């Protein structure tokens, strides 16, 4: 895939390096040429100096042939403009915008933009890691679906994936057991210490919580 990353800060450079290592053709845009030093000598992609929402800069980066674009600068407004340009004018199939201010994430989602709120995710994840909770929110998969982590307590030991499935609303997509993660069948039995990863409709989260808290 051809992917454009706008912003070469710590997040942008890390994302570009990872995508490049996975074999994608990556082009990074940043207004500061010195920022490209974060990419390291092993980076095999291309770089373009300029403002990410400048149409000519995007064209130079090859946006007309891009399969995906991630705008991850420190400016929510810049990320929003870049994402709208990419999706609406250049019809890039996959577009993601970083959102620093959590309250803006929902606004942007209502406008049809896929966003990642690093602040909200980081706060929730740290809280989950530092304190016990049997039901942890991990990630919003769009506006209506969440990925949650469930710690198997005594009430779930011996039960099966089928017992905590709500067809069309909640499904166990993976189980971590002893540091190894696998994709379960509907008959897989839970063991003490398992971590369940479930995709659940936001509106059905309370129903899933009721199923696992027995």
mmCIF file of C-alpha atoms in Angstrom:
data_model
loop_
_atom_site.group_PDB
_atom_site.id
_atom_site.type_symbol
_atom_site.label_atom_id
_atom_site.label_comp_id
_atom_site.label_asym_id
_atom_site.label_seq_id
_atom_site.Cartn_x
_atom_site.Cartn_y
_atom_site.Cartn_z
ATOM 1 C CA UNK A 1 0.000 0.000 0.000
ATOM 2 C CA UNK A 2 1.032 3.608 -0.563
ATOM 3 C CA UNK A 3 0.568 5.540 2.665
ATOM 4 C CA UNK A 4 1.152 9.203 3.526
ATOM 5 C CA UNK A 5 1.990 10.243 7.080
ATOM 6 C CA UNK A 6 1.562 13.950 7.841
ATOM 7 C CA UNK A 7 3.664 15.042 10.817
ATOM 8 C CA UNK A 8 7.064 13.653 11.724
ATOM 9 C CA UNK A 9 7.012 14.033 15.488
ATOM 10 C CA UNK A 10 7.457 11.031 17.751
ATOM 11 C CA UNK A 11 4.130 9.505 16.745
ATOM 12 C CA UNK A 12 4.482 10.223 13.036
ATOM 13 C CA UNK A 13 8.063 8.999 12.786
ATOM 14 C CA UNK A 14 7.254 5.835 14.744
ATOM 15 C CA UNK A 15 4.222 5.157 12.579
ATOM 16 C CA UNK A 16 6.194 5.747 9.363
ATOM 17 C CA UNK A 17 8.990 3.425 10.478
ATOM 18 C CA UNK A 18 6.550 0.662 11.412
ATOM 19 C CA UNK A 19 4.610 0.916 8.157
ATOM 20 C CA UNK A 20 7.837 0.935 6.158
ATOM 21 C CA UNK A 21 9.097 -2.168 7.974
ATOM 22 C CA UNK A 22 5.824 -3.875 7.075
ATOM 23 C CA UNK A 23 6.580 -3.311 3.403
ATOM 24 C CA UNK A 24 4.377 -0.329 2.642
ATOM 25 C CA UNK A 25 5.502 2.568 0.450
ATOM 26 C CA UNK A 26 5.505 5.471 2.920
ATOM 27 C CA UNK A 27 5.825 9.201 2.286
ATOM 28 C CA UNK A 28 6.213 11.537 5.266
ATOM 29 C CA UNK A 29 5.284 15.228 5.185
ATOM 30 C CA UNK A 30 6.557 17.771 7.694
ATOM 31 C CA UNK A 31 7.112 21.516 7.595
ATOM 32 C CA UNK A 32 10.507 21.114 9.315
ATOM 33 C CA UNK A 33 13.120 19.201 7.301
ATOM 34 C CA UNK A 34 15.089 18.525 10.484
ATOM 35 C CA UNK A 35 12.196 16.426 11.785
ATOM 36 C CA UNK A 36 12.996 13.715 9.248
ATOM 37 C CA UNK A 37 16.088 12.879 11.299
ATOM 38 C CA UNK A 38 13.750 10.971 13.624
ATOM 39 C CA UNK A 39 13.104 8.437 10.867
ATOM 40 C CA UNK A 40 16.595 6.989 11.130
ATOM 41 C CA UNK A 41 18.895 5.663 8.416
ATOM 42 C CA UNK A 42 16.900 2.471 7.896
ATOM 43 C CA UNK A 43 13.768 4.295 6.731
ATOM 44 C CA UNK A 44 13.146 3.336 3.109
ATOM 45 C CA UNK A 45 10.344 5.764 2.324
ATOM 46 C CA UNK A 46 10.218 9.295 0.948
ATOM 47 C CA UNK A 47 9.981 12.692 2.614
ATOM 48 C CA UNK A 48 8.370 15.969 1.531
ATOM 49 C CA UNK A 49 8.953 19.315 3.222
ATOM 50 C CA UNK A 50 5.825 21.445 3.464
ATOM 51 C CA UNK A 51 2.503 22.126 5.159
ATOM 52 C CA UNK A 52 0.297 19.040 5.234
ATOM 53 C CA UNK A 53 -2.866 20.818 4.130
ATOM 54 C CA UNK A 54 -1.143 22.506 1.168
ATOM 55 C CA UNK A 55 -2.675 20.960 -1.935
ATOM 56 C CA UNK A 56 0.573 21.158 -3.914
ATOM 57 C CA UNK A 57 2.472 19.452 -1.091
ATOM 58 C CA UNK A 58 -0.076 16.638 -0.971
ATOM 59 C CA UNK A 59 0.165 16.216 -4.745
ATOM 60 C CA UNK A 60 3.955 16.084 -4.484
ATOM 61 C CA UNK A 61 3.581 13.340 -1.882
ATOM 62 C CA UNK A 62 1.471 11.333 -4.327
ATOM 63 C CA UNK A 63 -1.910 11.653 -2.668
ATOM 64 C CA UNK A 64 -3.711 10.911 -5.930
ATOM 65 C CA UNK A 65 -2.320 7.361 -5.730
ATOM 66 C CA UNK A 66 -2.464 6.969 -1.951
ATOM 67 C CA UNK A 67 -4.251 4.037 -0.338
ATOM 68 C CA UNK A 68 -4.153 5.603 3.110
ATOM 69 C CA UNK A 69 -3.273 8.790 4.975
ATOM 70 C CA UNK A 70 -2.665 9.478 8.651
ATOM 71 C CA UNK A 71 -2.455 13.073 9.867
ATOM 72 C CA UNK A 72 -0.731 13.011 13.255
ATOM 73 C CA UNK A 73 0.605 16.530 13.813
ATOM 74 C CA UNK A 74 0.230 18.270 17.184
ATOM 75 C CA UNK A 75 -2.563 20.462 15.793
ATOM 76 C CA UNK A 76 -6.096 19.062 15.853
ATOM 77 C CA UNK A 77 -7.214 21.729 13.388
ATOM 78 C CA UNK A 78 -4.449 20.893 10.911
ATOM 79 C CA UNK A 79 -5.191 17.174 11.202
ATOM 80 C CA UNK A 80 -8.873 17.842 10.594
ATOM 81 C CA UNK A 81 -8.223 19.917 7.464
ATOM 82 C CA UNK A 82 -5.763 17.378 6.056
ATOM 83 C CA UNK A 83 -8.145 14.496 6.718
ATOM 84 C CA UNK A 84 -11.074 16.280 5.070
ATOM 85 C CA UNK A 85 -8.958 17.118 2.022
ATOM 86 C CA UNK A 86 -7.723 13.554 1.727
ATOM 87 C CA UNK A 87 -11.129 11.977 2.055
ATOM 88 C CA UNK A 88 -13.392 14.406 0.234
ATOM 89 C CA UNK A 89 -11.210 15.899 -2.510
ATOM 90 C CA UNK A 90 -8.697 13.131 -3.198
ATOM 91 C CA UNK A 91 -10.913 10.169 -2.243
ATOM 92 C CA UNK A 92 -8.205 8.418 -0.242
ATOM 93 C CA UNK A 93 -9.797 5.128 0.912
ATOM 94 C CA UNK A 94 -8.346 5.058 4.437
ATOM 95 C CA UNK A 95 -7.914 8.277 6.414
ATOM 96 C CA UNK A 96 -7.152 8.680 10.124
ATOM 97 C CA UNK A 97 -6.708 11.916 12.081
ATOM 98 C CA UNK A 98 -5.004 12.234 15.438
ATOM 99 C CA UNK A 99 -6.978 14.236 18.002
ATOM 100 C CA UNK A 100 -5.125 15.727 20.965
ATOM 101 C CA UNK A 101 -8.142 17.414 22.584
ATOM 102 C CA UNK A 102 -10.544 14.578 23.572
ATOM 103 C CA UNK A 103 -13.728 16.674 23.298
ATOM 104 C CA UNK A 104 -13.058 17.238 19.597
ATOM 105 C CA UNK A 105 -12.966 13.528 18.755
ATOM 106 C CA UNK A 106 -16.750 13.092 18.815
ATOM 107 C CA UNK A 107 -17.274 16.251 16.778
ATOM 108 C CA UNK A 108 -14.930 14.996 14.076
ATOM 109 C CA UNK A 109 -16.525 11.547 14.117
ATOM 110 C CA UNK A 110 -19.919 13.099 13.461
ATOM 111 C CA UNK A 111 -18.410 14.647 10.380
ATOM 112 C CA UNK A 112 -17.419 11.178 9.206
ATOM 113 C CA UNK A 113 -13.726 11.227 10.095
ATOM 114 C CA UNK A 114 -11.947 8.304 11.731
ATOM 115 C CA UNK A 115 -10.025 9.687 14.705
ATOM 116 C CA UNK A 116 -7.575 8.453 17.311
ATOM 117 C CA UNK A 117 -7.649 10.345 20.614
ATOM 118 C CA UNK A 118 -4.263 9.517 22.094
ATOM 119 C CA UNK A 119 -5.010 11.434 25.288
ATOM 120 C CA UNK A 120 -8.243 9.573 26.021
ATOM 121 C CA UNK A 121 -6.774 6.205 25.096
ATOM 122 C CA UNK A 122 -3.660 6.807 27.187
ATOM 123 C CA UNK A 123 -5.589 7.946 30.271
ATOM 124 C CA UNK A 124 -7.954 4.973 30.097
ATOM 125 C CA UNK A 125 -5.182 2.467 29.460
ATOM 126 C CA UNK A 126 -2.999 3.708 32.329
ATOM 127 C CA UNK A 127 -5.978 3.641 34.681
ATOM 128 C CA UNK A 128 -6.743 0.085 33.600
ATOM 129 C CA UNK A 129 -3.157 -1.086 34.026
ATOM 130 C CA UNK A 130 -2.658 0.535 37.415
ATOM 131 C CA UNK A 131 -5.891 -0.690 38.969
ATOM 132 C CA UNK A 132 -7.829 -3.931 38.784
ATOM 133 C CA UNK A 133 -10.919 -3.870 36.614
ATOM 134 C CA UNK A 134 -12.650 -6.886 35.140
ATOM 135 C CA UNK A 135 -13.983 -4.924 32.149
ATOM 136 C CA UNK A 136 -11.589 -2.504 30.427
ATOM 137 C CA UNK A 137 -12.278 -0.357 27.373
ATOM 138 C CA UNK A 138 -9.329 -0.601 24.971
ATOM 139 C CA UNK A 139 -10.328 1.050 21.714
ATOM 140 C CA UNK A 140 -13.198 2.644 19.830
ATOM 141 C CA UNK A 141 -13.659 0.895 16.492
ATOM 142 C CA UNK A 142 -15.540 3.725 14.831
ATOM 143 C CA UNK A 143 -18.440 5.394 16.608
ATOM 144 C CA UNK A 144 -20.565 2.328 17.447
ATOM 145 C CA UNK A 145 -18.191 -0.540 18.256
ATOM 146 C CA UNK A 146 -15.646 -0.919 21.059
ATOM 147 C CA UNK A 147 -12.849 -3.367 21.759
ATOM 148 C CA UNK A 148 -12.862 -4.340 25.426
ATOM 149 C CA UNK A 149 -10.655 -6.500 27.621
ATOM 150 C CA UNK A 150 -12.275 -8.785 30.204
ATOM 151 C CA UNK A 151 -10.345 -10.461 33.016
ATOM 152 C CA UNK A 152 -11.692 -13.939 33.725
ATOM 153 C CA UNK A 153 -12.740 -14.117 37.353
ATOM 154 C CA UNK A 154 -14.100 -17.112 39.304
ATOM 155 C CA UNK A 155 -17.583 -16.668 37.856
ATOM 156 C CA UNK A 156 -16.339 -17.126 34.270
ATOM 157 C CA UNK A 157 -13.981 -20.090 34.808
ATOM 158 C CA UNK A 158 -15.366 -23.119 33.023
ATOM 159 C CA UNK A 159 -17.784 -21.129 30.891
ATOM 160 C CA UNK A 160 -17.411 -20.956 27.113
ATOM 161 C CA UNK A 161 -17.187 -18.312 24.420
ATOM 162 C CA UNK A 162 -20.741 -19.204 23.444
ATOM 163 C CA UNK A 163 -21.968 -18.259 26.938
ATOM 164 C CA UNK A 164 -20.789 -14.644 26.593
ATOM 165 C CA UNK A 165 -21.727 -14.119 22.941
ATOM 166 C CA UNK A 166 -24.602 -11.845 21.968
ATOM 167 C CA UNK A 167 -25.150 -12.526 18.245
ATOM 168 C CA UNK A 168 -24.647 -9.361 16.233
ATOM 169 C CA UNK A 169 -23.817 -7.374 19.367
ATOM 170 C CA UNK A 170 -20.868 -8.885 21.265
ATOM 171 C CA UNK A 171 -18.260 -11.491 20.329
ATOM 172 C CA UNK A 172 -15.050 -12.792 21.904
ATOM 173 C CA UNK A 173 -12.462 -12.260 19.168
ATOM 174 C CA UNK A 174 -9.317 -13.409 21.010
ATOM 175 C CA UNK A 175 -8.104 -14.919 24.283
ATOM 176 C CA UNK A 176 -4.746 -14.300 25.945
ATOM 177 C CA UNK A 177 -3.647 -17.231 28.114
ATOM 178 C CA UNK A 178 -0.257 -17.308 29.763
ATOM 179 C CA UNK A 179 1.093 -14.616 27.450
ATOM 180 C CA UNK A 180 -0.080 -16.368 24.270
ATOM 181 C CA UNK A 181 -3.013 -14.999 22.270
ATOM 182 C CA UNK A 182 -5.239 -17.208 20.130
ATOM 183 C CA UNK A 183 -8.529 -17.031 18.213
ATOM 184 C CA UNK A 184 -11.103 -19.173 20.026
ATOM 185 C CA UNK A 185 -13.942 -21.359 18.802
ATOM 186 C CA UNK A 186 -17.409 -20.926 20.268
ATOM 187 C CA UNK A 187 -16.781 -23.948 22.505
ATOM 188 C CA UNK A 188 -13.483 -22.704 23.971
ATOM 189 C CA UNK A 189 -13.549 -22.862 27.787
ATOM 190 C CA UNK A 190 -12.276 -20.021 29.944
ATOM 191 C CA UNK A 191 -9.538 -20.599 32.491
ATOM 192 C CA UNK A 192 -8.502 -18.564 35.521
ATOM 193 C CA UNK A 193 -6.183 -15.719 34.488
ATOM 194 C CA UNK A 194 -7.443 -15.556 30.886
ATOM 195 C CA UNK A 195 -7.854 -12.161 29.246
ATOM 196 C CA UNK A 196 -10.740 -11.974 26.790
ATOM 197 C CA UNK A 197 -10.797 -9.441 23.963
ATOM 198 C CA UNK A 198 -14.332 -8.706 22.843
ATOM 199 C CA UNK A 199 -15.801 -6.583 20.100
ATOM 200 C CA UNK A 200 -19.073 -5.110 21.354
ATOM 201 C CA UNK A 201 -21.619 -2.638 20.090
ATOM 202 C CA UNK A 202 -21.480 0.417 22.350
ATOM 203 C CA UNK A 203 -25.215 0.158 22.993
ATOM 204 C CA UNK A 204 -24.769 -3.461 24.155
ATOM 205 C CA UNK A 205 -21.860 -2.912 26.557
ATOM 206 C CA UNK A 206 -24.080 -3.109 29.646
ATOM 207 C CA UNK A 207 -25.590 -6.406 28.435
ATOM 208 C CA UNK A 208 -22.114 -7.863 28.009
ATOM 209 C CA UNK A 209 -21.086 -6.646 31.480
ATOM 210 C CA UNK A 210 -24.099 -8.421 32.929
ATOM 211 C CA UNK A 211 -23.090 -11.664 31.206
ATOM 212 C CA UNK A 212 -19.522 -11.647 32.521
ATOM 213 C CA UNK A 213 -20.345 -10.516 36.061
ATOM 214 C CA UNK A 214 -21.809 -13.742 37.392
#
